[in-house]
Tab-separated table of C-alpha atoms and ligand atoms in Angstrom:
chain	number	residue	atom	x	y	z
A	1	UNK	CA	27.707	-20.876	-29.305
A	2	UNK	CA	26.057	-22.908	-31.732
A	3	UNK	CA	22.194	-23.941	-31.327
A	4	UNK	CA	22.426	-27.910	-30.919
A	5	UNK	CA	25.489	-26.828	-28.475
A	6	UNK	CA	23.124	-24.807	-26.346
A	7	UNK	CA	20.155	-27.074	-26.489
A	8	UNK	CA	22.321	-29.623	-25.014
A	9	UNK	CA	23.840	-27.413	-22.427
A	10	UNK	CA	19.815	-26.677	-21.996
A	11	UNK	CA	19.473	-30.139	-22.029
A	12	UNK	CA	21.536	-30.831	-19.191
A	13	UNK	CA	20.446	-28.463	-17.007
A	14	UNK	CA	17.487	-29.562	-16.663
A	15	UNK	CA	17.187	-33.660	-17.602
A	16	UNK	CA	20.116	-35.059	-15.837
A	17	UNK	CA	20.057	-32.950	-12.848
A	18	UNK	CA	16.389	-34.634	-12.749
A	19	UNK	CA	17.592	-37.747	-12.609
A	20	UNK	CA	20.332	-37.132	-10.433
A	21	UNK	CA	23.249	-38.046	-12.290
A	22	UNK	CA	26.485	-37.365	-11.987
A	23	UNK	CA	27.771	-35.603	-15.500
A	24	UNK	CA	30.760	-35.103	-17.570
A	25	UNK	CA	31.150	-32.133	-19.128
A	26	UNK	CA	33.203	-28.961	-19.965
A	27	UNK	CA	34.399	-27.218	-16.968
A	28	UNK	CA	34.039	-23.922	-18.408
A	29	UNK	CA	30.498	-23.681	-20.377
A	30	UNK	CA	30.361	-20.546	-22.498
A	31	UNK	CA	27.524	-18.490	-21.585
A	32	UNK	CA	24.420	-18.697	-24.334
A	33	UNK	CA	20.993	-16.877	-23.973
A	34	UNK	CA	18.883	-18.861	-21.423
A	35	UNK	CA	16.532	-21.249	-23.053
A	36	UNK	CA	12.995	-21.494	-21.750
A	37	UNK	CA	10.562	-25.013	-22.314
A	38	UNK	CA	7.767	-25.987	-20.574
A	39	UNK	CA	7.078	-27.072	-17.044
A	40	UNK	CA	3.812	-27.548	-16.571
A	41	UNK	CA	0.721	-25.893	-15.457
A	42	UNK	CA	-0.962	-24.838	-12.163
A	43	UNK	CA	-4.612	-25.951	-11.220
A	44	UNK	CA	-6.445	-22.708	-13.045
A	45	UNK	CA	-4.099	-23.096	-16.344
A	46	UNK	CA	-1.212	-20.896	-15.880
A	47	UNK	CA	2.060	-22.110	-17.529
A	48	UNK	CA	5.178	-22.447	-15.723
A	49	UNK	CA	8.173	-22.556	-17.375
A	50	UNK	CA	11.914	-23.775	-16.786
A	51	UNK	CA	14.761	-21.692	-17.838
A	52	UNK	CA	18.267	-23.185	-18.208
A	53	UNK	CA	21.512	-21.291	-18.000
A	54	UNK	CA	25.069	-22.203	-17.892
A	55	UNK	CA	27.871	-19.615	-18.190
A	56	UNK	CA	31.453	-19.755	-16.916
A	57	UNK	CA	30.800	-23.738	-15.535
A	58	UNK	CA	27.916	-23.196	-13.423
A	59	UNK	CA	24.851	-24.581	-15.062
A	60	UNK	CA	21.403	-23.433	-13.550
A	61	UNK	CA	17.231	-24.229	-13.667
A	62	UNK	CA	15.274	-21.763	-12.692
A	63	UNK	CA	11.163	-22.241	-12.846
A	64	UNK	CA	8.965	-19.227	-12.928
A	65	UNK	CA	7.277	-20.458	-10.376
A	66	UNK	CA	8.707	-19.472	-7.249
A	67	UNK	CA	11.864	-18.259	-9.093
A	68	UNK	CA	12.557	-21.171	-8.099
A	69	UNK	CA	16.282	-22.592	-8.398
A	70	UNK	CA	15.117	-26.024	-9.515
A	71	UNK	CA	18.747	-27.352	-10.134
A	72	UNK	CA	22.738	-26.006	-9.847
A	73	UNK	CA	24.846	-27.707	-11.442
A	74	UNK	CA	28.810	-27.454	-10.478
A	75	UNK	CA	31.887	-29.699	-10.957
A	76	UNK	CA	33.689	-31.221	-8.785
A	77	UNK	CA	37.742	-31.388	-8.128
A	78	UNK	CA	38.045	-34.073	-11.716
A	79	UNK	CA	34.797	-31.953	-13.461
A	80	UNK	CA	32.497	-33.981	-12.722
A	81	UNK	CA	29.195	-32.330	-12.376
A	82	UNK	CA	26.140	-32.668	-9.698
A	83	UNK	CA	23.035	-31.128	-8.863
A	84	UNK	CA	24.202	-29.379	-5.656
A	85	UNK	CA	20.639	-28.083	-4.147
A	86	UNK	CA	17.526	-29.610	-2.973
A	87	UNK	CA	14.221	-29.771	-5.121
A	88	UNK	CA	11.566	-31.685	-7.037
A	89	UNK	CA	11.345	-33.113	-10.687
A	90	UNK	CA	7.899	-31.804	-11.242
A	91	UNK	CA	5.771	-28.767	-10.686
A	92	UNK	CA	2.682	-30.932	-8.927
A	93	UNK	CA	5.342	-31.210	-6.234
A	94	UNK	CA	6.467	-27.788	-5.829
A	95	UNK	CA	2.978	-27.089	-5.596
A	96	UNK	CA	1.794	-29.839	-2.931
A	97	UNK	CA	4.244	-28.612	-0.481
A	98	UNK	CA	7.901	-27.584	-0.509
A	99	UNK	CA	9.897	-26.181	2.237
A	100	UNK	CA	10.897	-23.478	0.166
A	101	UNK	CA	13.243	-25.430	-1.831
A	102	UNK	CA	15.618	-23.082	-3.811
A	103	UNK	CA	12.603	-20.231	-3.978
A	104	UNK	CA	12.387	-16.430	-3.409
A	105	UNK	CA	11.212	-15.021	-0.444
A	106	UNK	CA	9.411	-12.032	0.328
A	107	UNK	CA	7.515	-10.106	1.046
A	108	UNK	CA	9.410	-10.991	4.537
A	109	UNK	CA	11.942	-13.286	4.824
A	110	UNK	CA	12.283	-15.294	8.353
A	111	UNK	CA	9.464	-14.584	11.195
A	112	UNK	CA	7.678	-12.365	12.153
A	113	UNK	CA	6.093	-12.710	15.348
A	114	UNK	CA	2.301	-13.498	16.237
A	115	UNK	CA	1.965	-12.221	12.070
A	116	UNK	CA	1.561	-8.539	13.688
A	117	UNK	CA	3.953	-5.386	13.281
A	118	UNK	CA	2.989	-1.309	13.624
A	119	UNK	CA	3.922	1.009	11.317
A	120	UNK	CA	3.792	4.564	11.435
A	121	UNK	CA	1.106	4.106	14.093
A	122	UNK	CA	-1.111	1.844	12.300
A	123	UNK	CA	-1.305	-1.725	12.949
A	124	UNK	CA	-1.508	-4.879	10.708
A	125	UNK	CA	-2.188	-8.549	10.374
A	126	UNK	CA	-0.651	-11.173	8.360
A	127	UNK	CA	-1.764	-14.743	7.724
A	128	UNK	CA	-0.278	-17.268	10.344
A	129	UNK	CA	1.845	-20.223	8.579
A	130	UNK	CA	3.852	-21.452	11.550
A	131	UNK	CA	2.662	-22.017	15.021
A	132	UNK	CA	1.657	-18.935	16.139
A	133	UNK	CA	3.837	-16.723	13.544
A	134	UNK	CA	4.110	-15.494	10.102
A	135	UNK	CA	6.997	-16.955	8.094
A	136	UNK	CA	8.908	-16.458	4.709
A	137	UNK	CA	5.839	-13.629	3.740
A	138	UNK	CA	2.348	-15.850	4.594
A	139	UNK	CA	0.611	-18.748	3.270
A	140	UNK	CA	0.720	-17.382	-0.102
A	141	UNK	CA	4.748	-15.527	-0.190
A	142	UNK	CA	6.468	-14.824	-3.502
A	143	UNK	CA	7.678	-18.605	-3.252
A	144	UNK	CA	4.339	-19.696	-4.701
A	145	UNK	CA	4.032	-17.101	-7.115
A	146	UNK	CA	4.194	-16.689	-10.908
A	147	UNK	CA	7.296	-14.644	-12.048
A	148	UNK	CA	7.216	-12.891	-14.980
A	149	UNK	CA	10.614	-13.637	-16.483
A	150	UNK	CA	12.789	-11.994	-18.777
A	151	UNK	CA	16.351	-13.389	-20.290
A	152	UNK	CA	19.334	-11.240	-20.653
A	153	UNK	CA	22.863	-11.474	-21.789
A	154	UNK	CA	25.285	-8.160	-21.136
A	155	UNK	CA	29.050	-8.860	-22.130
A	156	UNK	CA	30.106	-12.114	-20.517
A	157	UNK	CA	27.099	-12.415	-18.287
A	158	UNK	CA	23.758	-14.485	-18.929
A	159	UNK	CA	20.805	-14.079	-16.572
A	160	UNK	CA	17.180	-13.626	-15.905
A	161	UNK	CA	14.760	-10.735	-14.970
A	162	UNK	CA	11.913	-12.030	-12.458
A	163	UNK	CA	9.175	-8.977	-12.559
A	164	UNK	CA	6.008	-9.929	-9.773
A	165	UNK	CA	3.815	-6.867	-8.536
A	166	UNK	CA	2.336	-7.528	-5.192
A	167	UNK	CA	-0.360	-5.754	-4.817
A	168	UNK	CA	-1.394	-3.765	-1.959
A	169	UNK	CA	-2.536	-5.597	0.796
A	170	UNK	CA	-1.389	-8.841	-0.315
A	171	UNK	CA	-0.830	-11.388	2.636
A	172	UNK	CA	-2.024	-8.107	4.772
A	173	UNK	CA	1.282	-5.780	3.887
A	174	UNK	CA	1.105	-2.443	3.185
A	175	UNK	CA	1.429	-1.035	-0.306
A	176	UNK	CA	1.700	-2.035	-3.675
A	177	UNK	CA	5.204	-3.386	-3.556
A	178	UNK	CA	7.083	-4.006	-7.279
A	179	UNK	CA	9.791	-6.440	-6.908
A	180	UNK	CA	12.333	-7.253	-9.937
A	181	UNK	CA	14.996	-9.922	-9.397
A	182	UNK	CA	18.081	-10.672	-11.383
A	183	UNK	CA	19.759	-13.781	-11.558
A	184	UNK	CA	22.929	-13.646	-12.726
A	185	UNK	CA	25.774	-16.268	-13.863
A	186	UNK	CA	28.843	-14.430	-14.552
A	187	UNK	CA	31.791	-15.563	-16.887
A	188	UNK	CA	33.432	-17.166	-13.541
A	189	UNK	CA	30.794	-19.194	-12.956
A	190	UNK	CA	29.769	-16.831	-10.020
A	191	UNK	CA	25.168	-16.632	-9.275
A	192	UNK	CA	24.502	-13.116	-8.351
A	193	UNK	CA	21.445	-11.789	-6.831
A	194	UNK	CA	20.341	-8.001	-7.479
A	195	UNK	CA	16.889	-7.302	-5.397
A	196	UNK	CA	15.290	-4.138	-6.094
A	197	UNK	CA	11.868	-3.218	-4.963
A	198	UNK	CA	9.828	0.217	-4.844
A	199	UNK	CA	6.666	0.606	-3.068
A	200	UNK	CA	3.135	2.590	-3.084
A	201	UNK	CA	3.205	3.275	0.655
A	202	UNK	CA	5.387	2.244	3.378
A	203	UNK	CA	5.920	-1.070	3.889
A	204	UNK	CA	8.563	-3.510	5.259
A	205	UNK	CA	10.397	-5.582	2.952
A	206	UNK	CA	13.509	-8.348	3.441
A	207	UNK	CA	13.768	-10.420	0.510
A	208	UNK	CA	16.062	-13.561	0.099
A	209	UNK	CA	16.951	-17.004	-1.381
A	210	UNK	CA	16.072	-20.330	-0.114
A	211	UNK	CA	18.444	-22.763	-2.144
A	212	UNK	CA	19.083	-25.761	-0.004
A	213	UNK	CA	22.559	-26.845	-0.745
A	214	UNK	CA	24.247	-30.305	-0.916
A	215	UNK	CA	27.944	-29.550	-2.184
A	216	UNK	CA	28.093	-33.185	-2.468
A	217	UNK	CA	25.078	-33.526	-4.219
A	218	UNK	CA	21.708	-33.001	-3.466
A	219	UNK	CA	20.194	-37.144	-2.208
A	220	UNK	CA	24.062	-38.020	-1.433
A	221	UNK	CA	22.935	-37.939	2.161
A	222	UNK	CA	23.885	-34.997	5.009
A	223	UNK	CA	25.943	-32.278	5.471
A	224	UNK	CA	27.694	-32.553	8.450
A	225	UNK	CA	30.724	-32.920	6.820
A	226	UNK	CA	31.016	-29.631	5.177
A	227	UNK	CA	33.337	-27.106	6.669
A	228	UNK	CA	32.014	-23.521	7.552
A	229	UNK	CA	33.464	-20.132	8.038
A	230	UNK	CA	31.310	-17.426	8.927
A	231	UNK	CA	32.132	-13.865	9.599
A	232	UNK	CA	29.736	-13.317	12.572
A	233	UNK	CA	30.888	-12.464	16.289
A	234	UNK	CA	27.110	-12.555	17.321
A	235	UNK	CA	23.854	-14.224	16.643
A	236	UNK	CA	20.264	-13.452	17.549
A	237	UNK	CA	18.717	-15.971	20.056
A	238	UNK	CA	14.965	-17.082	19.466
A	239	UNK	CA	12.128	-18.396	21.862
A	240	UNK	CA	10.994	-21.807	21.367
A	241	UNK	CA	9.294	-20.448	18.457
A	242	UNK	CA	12.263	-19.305	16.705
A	243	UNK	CA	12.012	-15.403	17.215
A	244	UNK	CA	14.833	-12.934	18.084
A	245	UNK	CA	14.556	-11.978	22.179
A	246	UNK	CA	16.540	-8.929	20.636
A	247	UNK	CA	19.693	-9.969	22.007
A	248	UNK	CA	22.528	-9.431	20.320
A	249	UNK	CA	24.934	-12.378	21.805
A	250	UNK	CA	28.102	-13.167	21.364
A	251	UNK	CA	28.973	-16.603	19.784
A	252	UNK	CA	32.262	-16.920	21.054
A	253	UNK	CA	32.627	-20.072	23.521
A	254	UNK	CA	29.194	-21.351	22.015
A	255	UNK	CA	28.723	-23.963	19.023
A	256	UNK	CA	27.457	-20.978	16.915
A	257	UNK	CA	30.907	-19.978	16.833
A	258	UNK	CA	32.090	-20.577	12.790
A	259	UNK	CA	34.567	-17.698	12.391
A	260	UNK	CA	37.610	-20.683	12.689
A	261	UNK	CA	35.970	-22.392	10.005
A	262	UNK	CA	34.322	-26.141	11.263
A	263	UNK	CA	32.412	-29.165	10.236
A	264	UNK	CA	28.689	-28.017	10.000
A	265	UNK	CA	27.782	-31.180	12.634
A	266	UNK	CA	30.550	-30.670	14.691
A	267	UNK	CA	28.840	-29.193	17.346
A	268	UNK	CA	25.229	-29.695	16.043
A	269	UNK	CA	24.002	-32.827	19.094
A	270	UNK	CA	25.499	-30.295	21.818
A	271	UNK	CA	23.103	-29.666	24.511
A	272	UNK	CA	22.992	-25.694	24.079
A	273	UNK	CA	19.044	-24.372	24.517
A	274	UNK	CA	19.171	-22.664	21.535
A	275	UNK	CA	19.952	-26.079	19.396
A	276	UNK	CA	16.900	-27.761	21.379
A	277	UNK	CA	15.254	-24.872	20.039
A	278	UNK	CA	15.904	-25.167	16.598
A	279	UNK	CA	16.711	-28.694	16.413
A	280	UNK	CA	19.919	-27.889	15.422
A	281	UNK	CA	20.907	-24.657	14.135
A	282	UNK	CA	18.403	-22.030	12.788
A	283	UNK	CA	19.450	-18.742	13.201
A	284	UNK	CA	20.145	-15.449	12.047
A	285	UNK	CA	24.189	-14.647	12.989
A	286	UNK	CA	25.199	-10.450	12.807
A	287	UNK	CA	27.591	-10.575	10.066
A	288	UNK	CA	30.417	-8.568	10.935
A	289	UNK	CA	30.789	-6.330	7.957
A	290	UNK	CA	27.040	-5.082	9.126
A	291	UNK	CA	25.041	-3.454	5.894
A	292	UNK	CA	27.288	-2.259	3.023
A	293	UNK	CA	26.841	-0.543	-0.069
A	294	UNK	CA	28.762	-3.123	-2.408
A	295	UNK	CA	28.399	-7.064	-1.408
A	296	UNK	CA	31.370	-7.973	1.024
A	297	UNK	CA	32.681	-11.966	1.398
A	298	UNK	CA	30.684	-13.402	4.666
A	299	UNK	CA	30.580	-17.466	4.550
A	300	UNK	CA	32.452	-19.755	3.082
A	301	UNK	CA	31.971	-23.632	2.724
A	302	UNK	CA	33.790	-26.434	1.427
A	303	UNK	CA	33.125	-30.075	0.842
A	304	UNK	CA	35.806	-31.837	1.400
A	305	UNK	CA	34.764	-35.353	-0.878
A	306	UNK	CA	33.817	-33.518	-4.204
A	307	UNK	CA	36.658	-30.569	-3.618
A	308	UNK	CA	33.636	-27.994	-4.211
A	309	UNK	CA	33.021	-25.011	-2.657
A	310	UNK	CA	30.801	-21.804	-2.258
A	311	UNK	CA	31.719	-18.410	-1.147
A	312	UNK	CA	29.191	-15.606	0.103
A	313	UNK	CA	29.642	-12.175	-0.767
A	314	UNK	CA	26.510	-9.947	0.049
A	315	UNK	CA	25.020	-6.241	0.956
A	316	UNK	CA	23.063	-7.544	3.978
A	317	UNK	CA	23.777	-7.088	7.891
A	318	UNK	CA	22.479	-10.896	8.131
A	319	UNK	CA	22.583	-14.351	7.557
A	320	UNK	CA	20.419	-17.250	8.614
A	321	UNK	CA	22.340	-20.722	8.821
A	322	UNK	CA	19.499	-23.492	8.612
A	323	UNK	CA	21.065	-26.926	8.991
A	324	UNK	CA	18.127	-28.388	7.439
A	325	UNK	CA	16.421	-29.873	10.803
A	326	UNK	CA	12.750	-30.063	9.751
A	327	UNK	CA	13.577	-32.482	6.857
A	328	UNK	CA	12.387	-35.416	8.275
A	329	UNK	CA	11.982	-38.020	5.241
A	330	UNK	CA	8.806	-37.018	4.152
A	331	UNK	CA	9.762	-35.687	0.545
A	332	UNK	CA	11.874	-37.504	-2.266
A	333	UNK	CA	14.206	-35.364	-4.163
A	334	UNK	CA	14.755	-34.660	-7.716
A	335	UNK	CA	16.881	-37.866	-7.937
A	336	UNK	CA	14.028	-39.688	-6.358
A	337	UNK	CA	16.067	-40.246	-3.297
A	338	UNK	CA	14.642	-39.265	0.447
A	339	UNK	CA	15.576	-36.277	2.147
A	340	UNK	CA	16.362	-36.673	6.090
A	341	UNK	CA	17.354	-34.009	8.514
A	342	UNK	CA	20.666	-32.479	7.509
A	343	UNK	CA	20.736	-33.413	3.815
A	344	UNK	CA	20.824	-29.668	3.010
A	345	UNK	CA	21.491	-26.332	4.401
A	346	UNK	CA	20.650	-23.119	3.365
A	347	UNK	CA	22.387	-19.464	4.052
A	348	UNK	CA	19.537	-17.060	3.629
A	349	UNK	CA	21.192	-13.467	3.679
A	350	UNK	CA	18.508	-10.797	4.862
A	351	UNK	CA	17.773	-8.271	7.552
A	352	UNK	CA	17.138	-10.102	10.808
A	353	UNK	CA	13.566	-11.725	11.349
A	354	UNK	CA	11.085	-9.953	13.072
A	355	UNK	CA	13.097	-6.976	12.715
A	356	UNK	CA	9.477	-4.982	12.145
A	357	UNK	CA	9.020	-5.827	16.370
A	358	UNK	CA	12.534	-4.581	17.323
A	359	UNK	CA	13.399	-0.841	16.837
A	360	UNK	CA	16.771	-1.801	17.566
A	361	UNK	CA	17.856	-3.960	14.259
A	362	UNK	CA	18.318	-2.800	11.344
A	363	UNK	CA	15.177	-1.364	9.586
A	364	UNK	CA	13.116	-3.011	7.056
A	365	UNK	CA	10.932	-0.373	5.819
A	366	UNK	CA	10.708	1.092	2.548
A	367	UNK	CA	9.017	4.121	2.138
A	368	UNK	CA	7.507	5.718	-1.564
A	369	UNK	CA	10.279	6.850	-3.430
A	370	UNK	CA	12.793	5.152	-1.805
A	371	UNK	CA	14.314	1.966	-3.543
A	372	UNK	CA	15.366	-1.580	-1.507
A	373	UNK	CA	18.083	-2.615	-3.254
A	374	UNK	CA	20.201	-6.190	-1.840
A	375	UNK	CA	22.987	-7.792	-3.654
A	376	UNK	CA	24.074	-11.390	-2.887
A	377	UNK	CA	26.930	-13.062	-4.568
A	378	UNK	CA	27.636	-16.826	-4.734
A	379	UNK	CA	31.201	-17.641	-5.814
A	380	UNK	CA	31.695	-21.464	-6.868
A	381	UNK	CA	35.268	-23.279	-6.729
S	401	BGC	C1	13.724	-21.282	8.553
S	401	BGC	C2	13.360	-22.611	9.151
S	401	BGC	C3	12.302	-23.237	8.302
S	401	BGC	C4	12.822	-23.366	6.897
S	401	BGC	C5	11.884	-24.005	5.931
S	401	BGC	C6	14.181	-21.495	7.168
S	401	BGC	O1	14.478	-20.276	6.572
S	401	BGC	O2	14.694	-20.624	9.306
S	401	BGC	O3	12.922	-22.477	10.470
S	401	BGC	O4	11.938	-24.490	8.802
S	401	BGC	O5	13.144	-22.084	6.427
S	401	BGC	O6	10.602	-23.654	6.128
């Protein structure tokens, strides 16, 4: 691909997602090497960049900040493109405050309860960030971190390398933990996720993704309308502060039940105890497939304005379905345009929160010498 070509893919990415517009453009972008420019700089001077991407008609902005998914860019049915996930224009915003929008998570993905866990008989405290438990890895998780980032083409594919070395002790876990993350867009358009971490001395670990998606376009307004199918017979209740009981329960007969494939609000005002909990839904559902070597189809979605869809394929034994219930109008978009409960959702796969306080999930910890190693696969349509 030529270099003005590029630029203006570049271009795109980034500028007219910002401003929310709508886009023609080729349906099937050729995959350059990812361009980097400026994004601005945190309070004690450290640059953060934006990287843009496009391969196989998926175009993508990804900050190192965060590795933060700043904008995806897909057509619709006709090839018209939109900004399909939830963020900000600027980094000052990011910074302020963001519900995670389209960032990494880790060291520990989802809650964990009262911020406390034992391992191998010792005992340890992490920061409290919500009510009375730890969330998406403390007050200071990989979300607000600086990546070091790396571009990469390898046959058809373009992508990224995110390096960040936590070091031990950060946000009170165990271990020096190195953590390298590739995004990649594949010739069909497809964003996969490789996690790999390795560790200094036994930790626990559950990294993940925290896109908010609009398939519609992010500021359209909600997502009740999109259909869901998920591949999940059971779920993991919470408390009223959203952590597993350690039930396992079955979804059938419940509005948790997707595996039919249904409108995201169908079921969403339903007076189930669990939905007062979460304000709608906010759980982690026990993919069928349970953990698997290679990544295995879980979720699909479709939009049924726009004709676009997104399939998950993934190594993990969970997923958590957040219907986007704490936005509550307090942030403007990328387009400038307010976000209100249900204007995104996000489908974190992971190991199941608090899993560190239940011997009976699926473990989280990585010892030295071992390596965590996740896959997730987005398919676009
Ligand atoms: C959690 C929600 C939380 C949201 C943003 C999701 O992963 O499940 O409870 O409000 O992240 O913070």
């Amino acid at each position: 691909m030529s270099t003005s070509r590029r630029t203006l893919l570049a271009a795109t990415a980034g500028g007219l997602a910002a401003a929310g517009m709508a886009t023609a453009a080729p349906a099937h972008a050729a995959g350059g090497r990812p361009a980097r420019e400026f994004f601005g700089r945190l309070a004690d001077g450290t640059r953060v960049d934006r990287w843009t991407l496009a391969n196989g008609g998926t175009r993508m902005a990804v900050l190192s900040y965060g590795g933060i998914v700043q904008s995806l860019e897909l057509p619709d049915r006709r090839g018209r493109y939109a900004n399909v996930s939830l963020g900000f224009g600027t980094l000052e915003e990011y910074v302020a405050s963001s519900p995670y929008f389209g960032a990494l998570i880790g060291r520990y993905g989802n809650r964990i309860a009262a911020g406390r866990f034992t391992l191998d008989g010792q005992s340890y405290q992490l920061p409290l960030n919500d009510g009375p438990n730890t969330l998406h890895g403390g007050t200071q998780g990989f979300d607000k971190r600086v990546w070091d980032v790396e571009p990469f083409t390898a046959g058809s594919d373009v992508g990224l390398t995110l390096r960040y070395v936590s070091g031990d002790g950060e946000m009170g876990y165990p271990g020096a933990l190195s953590v390298r993350v590739d995004y990649t867009l594949t010739r069909d358009g497809d964003w996969r996720i490789d996690y790999t971490a390795t560790t200094t001395k036994a930790t626990v670990v559950n990294l993940t993704s925290h896109v908010y998606y609009n398939l519609a376009g992010e500021g359209s307004g909600g997502v009740y309308d999109h259909e869901l199918t998920l591949d999940a017979a059971r779920y993991t209740p919470v408390d009223a502060t959203l952590i597993p009981t350690g039930e396992l329960a079955p979804v059938a007969g419940t509005p948790f039940d997707f595996r039919r494939g249904k409108a995201i609000g169908a079921d969403i005002r339903d007076s189930h105890q669990q939905l007062l909990y979460g304000q709608g839904i906010d759980h982690n559902f026990v993919l069928d497939k349970g953990s698997t070597r290679l990544p295995e189809r879980v979720a699909t979605v479709r939009e049924p304005r726009s004709g676009r869809s997104m399939s998950i394929a993934t190594t993990e034994p969970g997923l958590q379905f957040y219907s986007g219930n704490f936005l509550d109008g307090s942030f403007a978009g990328t387009s400038d345009r307010v976000y209100r409960q249900g204007d995104g959702f996000c489908l974190e796969t992971q190991h199941f929160p608090d899993s560190p306080n239940h011997p009976s999930f699926p473990s989280t910890v990585l010892r030295p010498g071992d390596t965590y190693r996740t896959t997730t696969v987005h398919s676009f349509g």
